[in-house]
Amino acid sequence: MEGWTLLLMIAALALGVFALRLPTGIALFLSAAAGALIAGHGFPVRHLVEGSILYLDPILLVVTSLFFMGLFERSGALAALNRAAVSALGSRPHVLLALLTLFVMFPGMLTGLTAPCVLTTGAMIAPVLIGAGLSRARAGAFIASAAFFGMVAPPVNIAAMLICSGVDMPYVGFGWPLLLAAVPLALVSSFFIAGKNVRGLADPRLIEQLPPSHFARHGLKLYLPLLLLLGLLFGAKSFPEHIPYVGVPLMFVLAGILGLVTGERVRLTDVANWAIRQALPIVGLLVGIGVFIQILTLTGARGFIVVETLTLPPALLYLGLALLVPLFGGVSAYGSSSVLGVPLLLALLHHNDIMVAAAISLLASVGDFLPPTRLAVILSAPVVNEEPNRILRASLIPILLGILGGVAMILFANPLARLLGLN
Amino acid sequence: MIPDQPRPPDKITRLRGACFLLAAGLLAAVAARQMLPARWDEPVFPSRSMSRVLRISDYFSGLKHTRADTEIYLFEGREPGGAMLVMGGTHPNEPAGFLTAVLLAENLSVERGRVFVIPRANHSGFTHTEPGEAHPMSFAIPTSAGTRRFRCGCRFTNPLDQWPDPEVYLHHPSGQRLSGPETRNLNRSFPGRADGNFTERLAFAVTALIEREQIDLVMDLHEASPEYPVINAIVAHERAMDVAALANLTLQAEGISFALEPSPQNFHGLTHREIGDATPALAILMESANLMQGRLRGRCDAGLILDGKDPWYLAAARAGLLRVPYDEAGIPLDVRVGRHLAGIRAITDALNFISPDRAISLSGIPTYSEVQQRGVGAFLSPK
């Protein structure tokens, strides 16, 4: 029965998205409601509403990070920052590209999420990438790729933390494995995606294509919102006794509001309206995913997926890992880590557990590229003004590297662990 | 990036938006009404031998008028002796721990020493369910005079009491890093601190109770998923290992199998580690197997809590994926509560044998076989 319910939910989702052309969030909600009905739960209002708040915190993060980015751009800080970066490092394009990759990854390393990477640092460098000659699709793929690896990179990898919580394992010793899983693959992906356009970063005409800077008028004051944001993020982590943790969304709001007085004049309502309009499809998607997961669990379809994966023959288990963990990650990377990652870790206890948890977190995070949600892609689309599907097609390299890297880390978990001094 | 003049929505878009908002509001209102009973405490009818009802805020006034302020049932014997604390509901999504503590409070008689029973240790966690887990909000147990309904809450403190979660939870004082939501997990917050967050303050109050009342033995009742490595187990702090080992021998002689696990030295925040380290009490935790917590479970409803039967767990058991014996009979609530009760009796007897000067004499606790024969409901007050 659970298998049929799952099939029906997937069929209803495909019907909604492809035939009826509904927004993915609405299609997810309707397919979940259909799944509950067919499984004999009627129209379970409580579960539909409870599932809708599963991603409340990420929703707040998306809305407020867009608000911050809107104010940062309107104040003139974004253009000034881009011009400064290109002026300083334009003569060394390969170094600049590597630094741009790490720059986009940075918020993900602190928050364990792709959204802040794409919507803040990713949005900041988008004009540079497009100016250097990357197509909008490849610029979006570059940003989505760096954001994906930023989500995996240490110190904060929420997917790995969720696996640890599920097996009562301290989140200790993950620094090197996650660095290994994220940084080399991120750099390789970036250079592959940028291709010949790396040289475009050294083109003297690039700087002329960027929006005009207001640095001369406002000076370093322009960067105060960014400094406040970094100060709040780092301060709350480094000095928790002195700086209270107010949550990343509120940090974005506070830093964004500072942008009202540090640069060009900005109308708050214009930016707030823009942020909400941009965020609405993403919010709808996250609400839909939450409801879908709740009904998958309620009907037992989640258990069906987990048990069918775990009971694959040993030879197929690694293939299952390579396909099913990212595919379930397409619904939710965190859901995949917690639901599939925990039992898989327990089934693979003959491998080093830290390496396996790090690898599964990488595989699950690949889901941020994959349908139905394609979160990293969907988020990148408005940043580079491109169709999500074109960005997805340009993101093949990071998807493949993520999957191959994750499986290799599991296959060679024990020797890698010895190499990193984890045994 | 931002257009100066956004295009105003047309009439159809506005109408569609209004309909959408109305539908969302309606769904939220219906759901709110369905969720409201989670705010109401189910009654507990303590046995006549109970001396007093205390509150956790009696030990730390900072919790007064908060949702953490939970009831403590105190049973005092006529003779002086040792003192014991039994905690259920540290994780409110683990029904056997909660129900065992309720059943204990409703049946216990103490001849010597003192017993403190907290059925809802994380009271706040009982007031909500965890999004994404689709747990039932409650389950019903038949008694001789009708059914009694008990809540199935959430492992974590209600976000209305403690929010937002940091990305990384740093345990105090060890500095151990765990995922953000664990900051609302009472059994990752011990020994707690007076100026900490809501859950840390609750843990601090429990630690203060243990110190002020000179508790000799703490038993924290839990459940875990059948695929979890520490299951059907007694987990003991190193100072409590003698008592736990002796109790385990008694249980084995009765045909009730428990694994005996030492409390890990490098995993912090748990009762069996921190209470054992921070206070003179012997700290022990017991785990039974609850399918509702597992990731392998099929359909979720209250029946799964009560009968513990699930086809996917059966498939997993046949594939050798579980850490407990599992067959068509399932792992019913009667079995899980019976195991906890048997564990409490055996551990108390072991304490009395090892520390006779701090003995605690109990009666009224149903045996494992009595609970299997008559069911949990037979021992719950019908009032």
PDB file of N, CA, C and O in Angstrom, chain A residues 2 39 41 45-46 50 54 57 70 73-74 155-156 161 165 168 171 237 245 248 274 277 294 297-298 300 302-304 308 311 338 346 349, chain B residues 1-2 4 6 27 34 129 131-135 137 163 165-168 177 179 182 188 227-228 267 295 297-300 312 319 321 323:
ATOM      1  N   GLU A   2       1.938   1.234   0.855  1.00  0.00           N
ATOM      2  CA  GLU A   2       2.794   2.422   0.956  1.00  0.00           C
ATOM      3  C   GLU A   2       3.464   2.724  -0.386  1.00  0.00           C
ATOM      4  O   GLU A   2       3.628   3.890  -0.753  1.00  0.00           O
ATOM      5  N   ALA A  39      -4.447   6.954   1.068  1.00  0.00           N
ATOM      6  CA  ALA A  39      -3.961   6.086   2.154  1.00  0.00           C
ATOM      7  C   ALA A  39      -4.968   5.969   3.296  1.00  0.00           C
ATOM      8  O   ALA A  39      -4.691   5.346   4.315  1.00  0.00           O
ATOM      9  N   HIS A  41      -6.362   8.547   5.105  1.00  0.00           N
ATOM     10  CA  HIS A  41      -6.281   9.547   6.174  1.00  0.00           C
ATOM     11  C   HIS A  41      -7.236  10.717   5.933  1.00  0.00           C
ATOM     12  O   HIS A  41      -7.189  11.698   6.683  1.00  0.00           O
ATOM     13  N   VAL A  45      -6.099  17.926   8.011  1.00  0.00           N
ATOM     14  CA  VAL A  45      -5.770  19.362   8.093  1.00  0.00           C
ATOM     15  C   VAL A  45      -4.571  19.605   9.013  1.00  0.00           C
ATOM     16  O   VAL A  45      -3.643  20.344   8.670  1.00  0.00           O
ATOM     17  N   ARG A  46      -4.597  18.961  10.177  1.00  0.00           N
ATOM     18  CA  ARG A  46      -3.506  19.194  11.133  1.00  0.00           C
ATOM     19  C   ARG A  46      -2.149  18.855  10.501  1.00  0.00           C
ATOM     20  O   ARG A  46      -1.174  19.596  10.639  1.00  0.00           O
ATOM     21  N   GLU A  50       0.814  21.361   9.823  1.00  0.00           N
ATOM     22  CA  GLU A  50       2.057  21.114  10.576  1.00  0.00           C
ATOM     23  C   GLU A  50       3.242  20.965   9.615  1.00  0.00           C
ATOM     24  O   GLU A  50       4.324  21.499   9.859  1.00  0.00           O
ATOM     25  N   LEU A  54       7.384  23.119   8.569  1.00  0.00           N
ATOM     26  CA  LEU A  54       8.630  22.360   8.756  1.00  0.00           C
ATOM     27  C   LEU A  54       9.845  23.231   8.425  1.00  0.00           C
ATOM     28  O   LEU A  54      10.874  23.162   9.079  1.00  0.00           O
ATOM     29  N   ASP A  57      12.101  28.236   9.512  1.00  0.00           N
ATOM     30  CA  ASP A  57      13.363  28.974   9.682  1.00  0.00           C
ATOM     31  C   ASP A  57      14.043  29.257   8.340  1.00  0.00           C
ATOM     32  O   ASP A  57      14.444  30.398   8.087  1.00  0.00           O
ATOM     33  N   GLY A  70      18.779  43.289  -1.361  1.00  0.00           N
ATOM     34  CA  GLY A  70      18.129  44.401  -2.053  1.00  0.00           C
ATOM     35  C   GLY A  70      18.663  45.727  -1.559  1.00  0.00           C
ATOM     36  O   GLY A  70      19.024  46.616  -2.347  1.00  0.00           O
ATOM     37  N   GLU A  73      22.357  46.262  -2.537  1.00  0.00           N
ATOM     38  CA  GLU A  73      22.532  46.654  -3.926  1.00  0.00           C
ATOM     39  C   GLU A  73      22.094  48.098  -4.147  1.00  0.00           C
ATOM     40  O   GLU A  73      22.811  48.901  -4.735  1.00  0.00           O
ATOM     41  N   ARG A  74      20.916  48.423  -3.647  1.00  0.00           N
ATOM     42  CA  ARG A  74      20.367  49.765  -3.851  1.00  0.00           C
ATOM     43  C   ARG A  74      21.254  50.851  -3.217  1.00  0.00           C
ATOM     44  O   ARG A  74      21.301  51.968  -3.698  1.00  0.00           O
ATOM     45  N   PRO A 155      32.737  25.008   8.957  1.00  0.00           N
ATOM     46  CA  PRO A 155      32.470  24.245  10.179  1.00  0.00           C
ATOM     47  C   PRO A 155      31.026  23.778  10.359  1.00  0.00           C
ATOM     48  O   PRO A 155      30.778  22.874  11.133  1.00  0.00           O
ATOM     49  N   VAL A 156      30.063  24.404   9.649  1.00  0.00           N
ATOM     50  CA  VAL A 156      28.658  24.037   9.895  1.00  0.00           C
ATOM     51  C   VAL A 156      28.113  23.262   8.704  1.00  0.00           C
ATOM     52  O   VAL A 156      27.932  23.825   7.629  1.00  0.00           O
ATOM     53  N   MET A 161      25.286  17.104  10.825  1.00  0.00           N
ATOM     54  CA  MET A 161      24.852  17.237  12.227  1.00  0.00           C
ATOM     55  C   MET A 161      23.575  16.444  12.495  1.00  0.00           C
ATOM     56  O   MET A 161      23.414  15.847  13.555  1.00  0.00           O
ATOM     57  N   SER A 165      23.048  13.552  15.196  1.00  0.00           N
ATOM     58  CA  SER A 165      21.992  13.583  16.212  1.00  0.00           C
ATOM     59  C   SER A 165      21.203  12.280  16.204  1.00  0.00           C
ATOM     60  O   SER A 165      20.796  11.784  17.258  1.00  0.00           O
ATOM     61  N   ASP A 168      23.340   9.682  18.018  1.00  0.00           N
ATOM     62  CA  ASP A 168      23.986  10.133  19.255  1.00  0.00           C
ATOM     63  C   ASP A 168      25.503  10.126  19.130  1.00  0.00           C
ATOM     64  O   ASP A 168      26.213   9.517  19.936  1.00  0.00           O
ATOM     65  N   TYR A 171      29.333  15.868  17.043  1.00  0.00           N
ATOM     66  CA  TYR A 171      29.767  16.454  15.767  1.00  0.00           C
ATOM     67  C   TYR A 171      31.212  16.932  15.963  1.00  0.00           C
ATOM     68  O   TYR A 171      31.497  18.117  16.065  1.00  0.00           O
ATOM     69  N   LYS A 237      28.841  33.661  17.611  1.00  0.00           N
ATOM     70  CA  LYS A 237      29.495  32.343  17.725  1.00  0.00           C
ATOM     71  C   LYS A 237      30.730  32.420  18.602  1.00  0.00           C
ATOM     72  O   LYS A 237      31.005  31.512  19.393  1.00  0.00           O
ATOM     73  N   TYR A 245      22.585  35.553  20.581  1.00  0.00           N
ATOM     74  CA  TYR A 245      22.240  34.973  19.285  1.00  0.00           C
ATOM     75  C   TYR A 245      20.794  35.347  18.971  1.00  0.00           C
ATOM     76  O   TYR A 245      19.886  34.944  19.699  1.00  0.00           O
ATOM     77  N   VAL A 248      19.827  34.158  12.396  1.00  0.00           N
ATOM     78  CA  VAL A 248      20.382  34.744  11.166  1.00  0.00           C
ATOM     79  C   VAL A 248      19.364  35.649  10.460  1.00  0.00           C
ATOM     80  O   VAL A 248      19.734  36.720   9.966  1.00  0.00           O
ATOM     81  N   TRP A 274      10.012  44.108  -3.165  1.00  0.00           N
ATOM     82  CA  TRP A 274      10.811  43.328  -4.114  1.00  0.00           C
ATOM     83  C   TRP A 274      11.235  42.000  -3.477  1.00  0.00           C
ATOM     84  O   TRP A 274      11.141  40.936  -4.101  1.00  0.00           O
ATOM     85  N   ARG A 277       8.362  39.598  -3.267  1.00  0.00           N
ATOM     86  CA  ARG A 277       7.987  39.067  -4.587  1.00  0.00           C
ATOM     87  C   ARG A 277       8.983  37.999  -5.053  1.00  0.00           C
ATOM     88  O   ARG A 277       8.613  36.979  -5.611  1.00  0.00           O
ATOM     89  N   GLN A 294       5.670  15.543   5.374  1.00  0.00           N
ATOM     90  CA  GLN A 294       4.778  15.138   6.473  1.00  0.00           C
ATOM     91  C   GLN A 294       3.843  14.011   6.011  1.00  0.00           C
ATOM     92  O   GLN A 294       3.632  13.034   6.731  1.00  0.00           O
ATOM     93  N   THR A 297       5.548  10.690   5.491  1.00  0.00           N
ATOM     94  CA  THR A 297       5.767  10.029   6.789  1.00  0.00           C
ATOM     95  C   THR A 297       4.473   9.444   7.323  1.00  0.00           C
ATOM     96  O   THR A 297       4.425   8.308   7.788  1.00  0.00           O
ATOM     97  N   LEU A 298       3.426  10.243   7.259  1.00  0.00           N
ATOM     98  CA  LEU A 298       2.123   9.818   7.800  1.00  0.00           C
ATOM     99  C   LEU A 298       1.635   8.536   7.137  1.00  0.00           C
ATOM    100  O   LEU A 298       1.156   7.616   7.802  1.00  0.00           O
ATOM    101  N   GLY A 300       3.381   6.301   5.571  1.00  0.00           N
ATOM    102  CA  GLY A 300       4.320   5.182   5.609  1.00  0.00           C
ATOM    103  C   GLY A 300       5.176   5.092   4.356  1.00  0.00           C
ATOM    104  O   GLY A 300       6.031   4.209   4.245  1.00  0.00           O
ATOM    105  N   ARG A 302       7.493   7.036   3.500  1.00  0.00           N
ATOM    106  CA  ARG A 302       8.874   7.301   3.907  1.00  0.00           C
ATOM    107  C   ARG A 302       9.551   6.005   4.366  1.00  0.00           C
ATOM    108  O   ARG A 302      10.668   5.699   3.968  1.00  0.00           O
ATOM    109  N   GLY A 303       8.841   5.245   5.213  1.00  0.00           N
ATOM    110  CA  GLY A 303       9.379   3.975   5.688  1.00  0.00           C
ATOM    111  C   GLY A 303       9.640   3.023   4.538  1.00  0.00           C
ATOM    112  O   GLY A 303      10.648   2.308   4.509  1.00  0.00           O
ATOM    113  N   PHE A 304       8.710   3.022   3.562  1.00  0.00           N
ATOM    114  CA  PHE A 304       8.867   2.178   2.369  1.00  0.00           C
ATOM    115  C   PHE A 304      10.179   2.519   1.654  1.00  0.00           C
ATOM    116  O   PHE A 304      10.965   1.618   1.320  1.00  0.00           O
ATOM    117  N   GLU A 308      13.263  -0.159   1.601  1.00  0.00           N
ATOM    118  CA  GLU A 308      13.626  -0.663   0.267  1.00  0.00           C
ATOM    119  C   GLU A 308      15.091  -0.325  -0.061  1.00  0.00           C
ATOM    120  O   GLU A 308      15.789  -1.116  -0.691  1.00  0.00           O
ATOM    121  N   THR A 311      17.453  -2.568   2.195  1.00  0.00           N
ATOM    122  CA  THR A 311      17.438  -4.005   1.921  1.00  0.00           C
ATOM    123  C   THR A 311      17.903  -4.324   0.492  1.00  0.00           C
ATOM    124  O   THR A 311      17.747  -5.456   0.032  1.00  0.00           O
ATOM    125  N   SER A 338      18.578  12.927   7.354  1.00  0.00           N
ATOM    126  CA  SER A 338      18.023  12.405   8.600  1.00  0.00           C
ATOM    127  C   SER A 338      17.331  11.065   8.378  1.00  0.00           C
ATOM    128  O   SER A 338      17.540  10.112   9.129  1.00  0.00           O
ATOM    129  N   LEU A 346      24.123   3.413  10.084  1.00  0.00           N
ATOM    130  CA  LEU A 346      24.083   2.239  10.962  1.00  0.00           C
ATOM    131  C   LEU A 346      24.336   0.953  10.171  1.00  0.00           C
ATOM    132  O   LEU A 346      24.901  -0.005  10.697  1.00  0.00           O
ATOM    133  N   LEU A 349      28.414   0.426   9.377  1.00  0.00           N
ATOM    134  CA  LEU A 349      29.270   0.653  10.537  1.00  0.00           C
ATOM    135  C   LEU A 349      30.672   0.056  10.387  1.00  0.00           C
ATOM    136  O   LEU A 349      31.565   0.373  11.178  1.00  0.00           O
TER     137      LEU A 349
ATOM    138  N   MET B   1      18.835  45.261 -10.620  1.00  0.00           N
ATOM    139  CA  MET B   1      18.184  44.077 -10.048  1.00  0.00           C
ATOM    140  C   MET B   1      16.759  44.395  -9.573  1.00  0.00           C
ATOM    141  O   MET B   1      15.840  43.614  -9.729  1.00  0.00           O
ATOM    142  N   ILE B   2      16.584  45.586  -8.977  1.00  0.00           N
ATOM    143  CA  ILE B   2      15.259  45.916  -8.440  1.00  0.00           C
ATOM    144  C   ILE B   2      14.599  46.959  -9.318  1.00  0.00           C
ATOM    145  O   ILE B   2      15.120  48.054  -9.467  1.00  0.00           O
ATOM    146  N   ASP B   4      12.289  50.041 -10.441  1.00  0.00           N
ATOM    147  CA  ASP B   4      11.846  51.190  -9.652  1.00  0.00           C
ATOM    148  C   ASP B   4      10.351  51.147  -9.364  1.00  0.00           C
ATOM    149  O   ASP B   4       9.914  51.394  -8.261  1.00  0.00           O
ATOM    150  N   PRO B   6       7.348  48.636  -9.458  1.00  0.00           N
ATOM    151  CA  PRO B   6       6.821  47.296  -9.693  1.00  0.00           C
ATOM    152  C   PRO B   6       5.442  47.366 -10.335  1.00  0.00           C
ATOM    153  O   PRO B   6       4.653  48.268 -10.035  1.00  0.00           O
ATOM    154  N   LEU B  27      -7.609  26.866   6.857  1.00  0.00           N
ATOM    155  CA  LEU B  27      -6.855  25.650   7.223  1.00  0.00           C
ATOM    156  C   LEU B  27      -6.145  25.848   8.556  1.00  0.00           C
ATOM    157  O   LEU B  27      -6.159  24.983   9.436  1.00  0.00           O
ATOM    158  N   GLN B  34      -7.652  21.843  16.232  1.00  0.00           N
ATOM    159  CA  GLN B  34      -7.277  20.427  16.443  1.00  0.00           C
ATOM    160  C   GLN B  34      -6.060  20.298  17.361  1.00  0.00           C
ATOM    161  O   GLN B  34      -5.919  19.322  18.080  1.00  0.00           O
ATOM    162  N   THR B 129       3.837  18.906  18.642  1.00  0.00           N
ATOM    163  CA  THR B 129       4.399  17.732  17.967  1.00  0.00           C
ATOM    164  C   THR B 129       5.441  18.218  16.958  1.00  0.00           C
ATOM    165  O   THR B 129       5.457  19.396  16.605  1.00  0.00           O
ATOM    166  N   PRO B 131       7.071  18.896  13.536  1.00  0.00           N
ATOM    167  CA  PRO B 131       6.737  18.937  12.109  1.00  0.00           C
ATOM    168  C   PRO B 131       7.606  17.969  11.316  1.00  0.00           C
ATOM    169  O   PRO B 131       8.800  17.837  11.567  1.00  0.00           O
ATOM    170  N   GLY B 132       6.977  17.270  10.365  1.00  0.00           N
ATOM    171  CA  GLY B 132       7.705  16.332   9.516  1.00  0.00           C
ATOM    172  C   GLY B 132       7.661  14.910  10.030  1.00  0.00           C
ATOM    173  O   GLY B 132       7.933  13.977   9.277  1.00  0.00           O
ATOM    174  N   GLU B 133       7.331  14.724  11.303  1.00  0.00           N
ATOM    175  CA  GLU B 133       7.343  13.374  11.879  1.00  0.00           C
ATOM    176  C   GLU B 133       5.962  12.711  11.874  1.00  0.00           C
ATOM    177  O   GLU B 133       5.858  11.512  12.064  1.00  0.00           O
ATOM    178  N   ALA B 134       4.912  13.518  11.709  1.00  0.00           N
ATOM    179  CA  ALA B 134       3.537  12.993  11.601  1.00  0.00           C
ATOM    180  C   ALA B 134       3.126  12.113  12.778  1.00  0.00           C
ATOM    181  O   ALA B 134       2.364  11.155  12.609  1.00  0.00           O
ATOM    182  N   HIS B 135       3.646  12.425  13.954  1.00  0.00           N
ATOM    183  CA  HIS B 135       3.245  11.653  15.129  1.00  0.00           C
ATOM    184  C   HIS B 135       1.786  11.941  15.473  1.00  0.00           C
ATOM    185  O   HIS B 135       1.321  13.068  15.273  1.00  0.00           O
ATOM    186  N   MET B 137      -1.178  12.982  17.968  1.00  0.00           N
ATOM    187  CA  MET B 137      -1.093  13.915  19.095  1.00  0.00           C
ATOM    188  C   MET B 137      -1.332  13.227  20.428  1.00  0.00           C
ATOM    189  O   MET B 137      -0.928  13.726  21.468  1.00  0.00           O
ATOM    190  N   TRP B 163      13.347  29.956  21.052  1.00  0.00           N
ATOM    191  CA  TRP B 163      13.521  30.117  19.608  1.00  0.00           C
ATOM    192  C   TRP B 163      14.246  31.425  19.375  1.00  0.00           C
ATOM    193  O   TRP B 163      14.058  32.344  20.158  1.00  0.00           O
ATOM    194  N   ASP B 165      16.693  28.560  17.116  1.00  0.00           N
ATOM    195  CA  ASP B 165      17.805  27.652  17.389  1.00  0.00           C
ATOM    196  C   ASP B 165      19.059  28.190  16.710  1.00  0.00           C
ATOM    197  O   ASP B 165      18.983  28.672  15.580  1.00  0.00           O
ATOM    198  N   PRO B 166      20.214  28.073  17.370  1.00  0.00           N
ATOM    199  CA  PRO B 166      21.456  28.405  16.657  1.00  0.00           C
ATOM    200  C   PRO B 166      21.747  27.321  15.623  1.00  0.00           C
ATOM    201  O   PRO B 166      21.149  26.248  15.670  1.00  0.00           O
ATOM    202  N   GLU B 167      22.646  27.597  14.682  1.00  0.00           N
ATOM    203  CA  GLU B 167      23.010  26.557  13.700  1.00  0.00           C
ATOM    204  C   GLU B 167      23.727  25.418  14.410  1.00  0.00           C
ATOM    205  O   GLU B 167      23.583  24.256  14.056  1.00  0.00           O
ATOM    206  N   VAL B 168      24.527  25.777  15.413  1.00  0.00           N
ATOM    207  CA  VAL B 168      25.284  24.770  16.160  1.00  0.00           C
ATOM    208  C   VAL B 168      24.995  24.970  17.645  1.00  0.00           C
ATOM    209  O   VAL B 168      25.067  26.089  18.151  1.00  0.00           O
ATOM    210  N   ARG B 177      29.768  20.165  20.343  1.00  0.00           N
ATOM    211  CA  ARG B 177      28.950  20.729  19.258  1.00  0.00           C
ATOM    212  C   ARG B 177      27.920  19.705  18.800  1.00  0.00           C
ATOM    213  O   ARG B 177      28.272  18.575  18.492  1.00  0.00           O
ATOM    214  N   SER B 179      23.844  19.521  16.542  1.00  0.00           N
ATOM    215  CA  SER B 179      23.011  20.299  15.622  1.00  0.00           C
ATOM    216  C   SER B 179      22.115  21.252  16.413  1.00  0.00           C
ATOM    217  O   SER B 179      21.747  20.980  17.559  1.00  0.00           O
ATOM    218  N   GLU B 182      19.146  20.525  18.896  1.00  0.00           N
ATOM    219  CA  GLU B 182      19.483  19.821  20.143  1.00  0.00           C
ATOM    220  C   GLU B 182      19.572  20.788  21.328  1.00  0.00           C
ATOM    221  O   GLU B 182      19.575  20.369  22.472  1.00  0.00           O
ATOM    222  N   ARG B 188      20.129  16.708  26.426  1.00  0.00           N
ATOM    223  CA  ARG B 188      21.440  17.158  25.946  1.00  0.00           C
ATOM    224  C   ARG B 188      21.826  18.442  26.684  1.00  0.00           C
ATOM    225  O   ARG B 188      22.788  19.095  26.305  1.00  0.00           O
ATOM    226  N   GLU B 227      16.234   0.371  15.452  1.00  0.00           N
ATOM    227  CA  GLU B 227      17.500   0.260  14.717  1.00  0.00           C
ATOM    228  C   GLU B 227      18.644   0.978  15.432  1.00  0.00           C
ATOM    229  O   GLU B 227      19.780   0.973  14.969  1.00  0.00           O
ATOM    230  N   TYR B 228      18.318   1.634  16.552  1.00  0.00           N
ATOM    231  CA  TYR B 228      19.313   2.416  17.292  1.00  0.00           C
ATOM    232  C   TYR B 228      20.195   1.463  18.113  1.00  0.00           C
ATOM    233  O   TYR B 228      19.691   0.510  18.711  1.00  0.00           O
ATOM    234  N   PHE B 267      30.434  11.934  25.590  1.00  0.00           N
ATOM    235  CA  PHE B 267      29.177  12.409  25.009  1.00  0.00           C
ATOM    236  C   PHE B 267      28.404  13.118  26.114  1.00  0.00           C
ATOM    237  O   PHE B 267      27.948  12.490  27.066  1.00  0.00           O
ATOM    238  N   ARG B 295      12.848   5.482  11.766  1.00  0.00           N
ATOM    239  CA  ARG B 295      12.756   6.007  10.403  1.00  0.00           C
ATOM    240  C   ARG B 295      12.261   4.940   9.432  1.00  0.00           C
ATOM    241  O   ARG B 295      12.036   5.214   8.274  1.00  0.00           O
ATOM    242  N   ARG B 297       9.543   3.091   9.946  1.00  0.00           N
ATOM    243  CA  ARG B 297       8.136   2.774  10.194  1.00  0.00           C
ATOM    244  C   ARG B 297       7.269   3.072   8.978  1.00  0.00           C
ATOM    245  O   ARG B 297       7.571   3.950   8.176  1.00  0.00           O
ATOM    246  N   GLY B 298       6.171   2.316   8.906  1.00  0.00           N
ATOM    247  CA  GLY B 298       5.186   2.559   7.872  1.00  0.00           C
ATOM    248  C   GLY B 298       4.178   3.577   8.362  1.00  0.00           C
ATOM    249  O   GLY B 298       4.540   4.628   8.887  1.00  0.00           O
ATOM    250  N   ARG B 299       2.927   3.224   8.214  1.00  0.00           N
ATOM    251  CA  ARG B 299       1.829   4.132   8.552  1.00  0.00           C
ATOM    252  C   ARG B 299       1.909   4.595  10.014  1.00  0.00           C
ATOM    253  O   ARG B 299       2.169   3.798  10.914  1.00  0.00           O
ATOM    254  N   CYS B 300       1.692   5.901  10.258  1.00  0.00           N
ATOM    255  CA  CYS B 300       1.793   6.452  11.622  1.00  0.00           C
ATOM    256  C   CYS B 300       0.413   6.698  12.197  1.00  0.00           C
ATOM    257  O   CYS B 300      -0.331   7.509  11.650  1.00  0.00           O
ATOM    258  N   TRP B 312       6.959  -2.827   7.816  1.00  0.00           N
ATOM    259  CA  TRP B 312       8.293  -2.442   7.334  1.00  0.00           C
ATOM    260  C   TRP B 312       9.361  -2.779   8.359  1.00  0.00           C
ATOM    261  O   TRP B 312      10.484  -3.119   7.999  1.00  0.00           O
ATOM    262  N   ALA B 319      15.741  -8.646   7.462  1.00  0.00           N
ATOM    263  CA  ALA B 319      16.998  -8.310   6.774  1.00  0.00           C
ATOM    264  C   ALA B 319      18.139  -8.081   7.755  1.00  0.00           C
ATOM    265  O   ALA B 319      19.240  -7.704   7.348  1.00  0.00           O
ATOM    266  N   LEU B 321      18.379  -5.785  10.167  1.00  0.00           N
ATOM    267  CA  LEU B 321      18.719  -4.372  10.350  1.00  0.00           C
ATOM    268  C   LEU B 321      18.398  -3.836  11.747  1.00  0.00           C
ATOM    269  O   LEU B 321      18.711  -2.692  12.041  1.00  0.00           O
ATOM    270  N   ARG B 323      18.200  -3.887  16.111  1.00  0.00           N
ATOM    271  CA  ARG B 323      19.044  -4.215  17.273  1.00  0.00           C
ATOM    272  C   ARG B 323      18.245  -4.907  18.374  1.00  0.00           C
ATOM    273  O   ARG B 323      18.760  -5.089  19.464  1.00  0.00           O
TER     274      ARG B 323
END
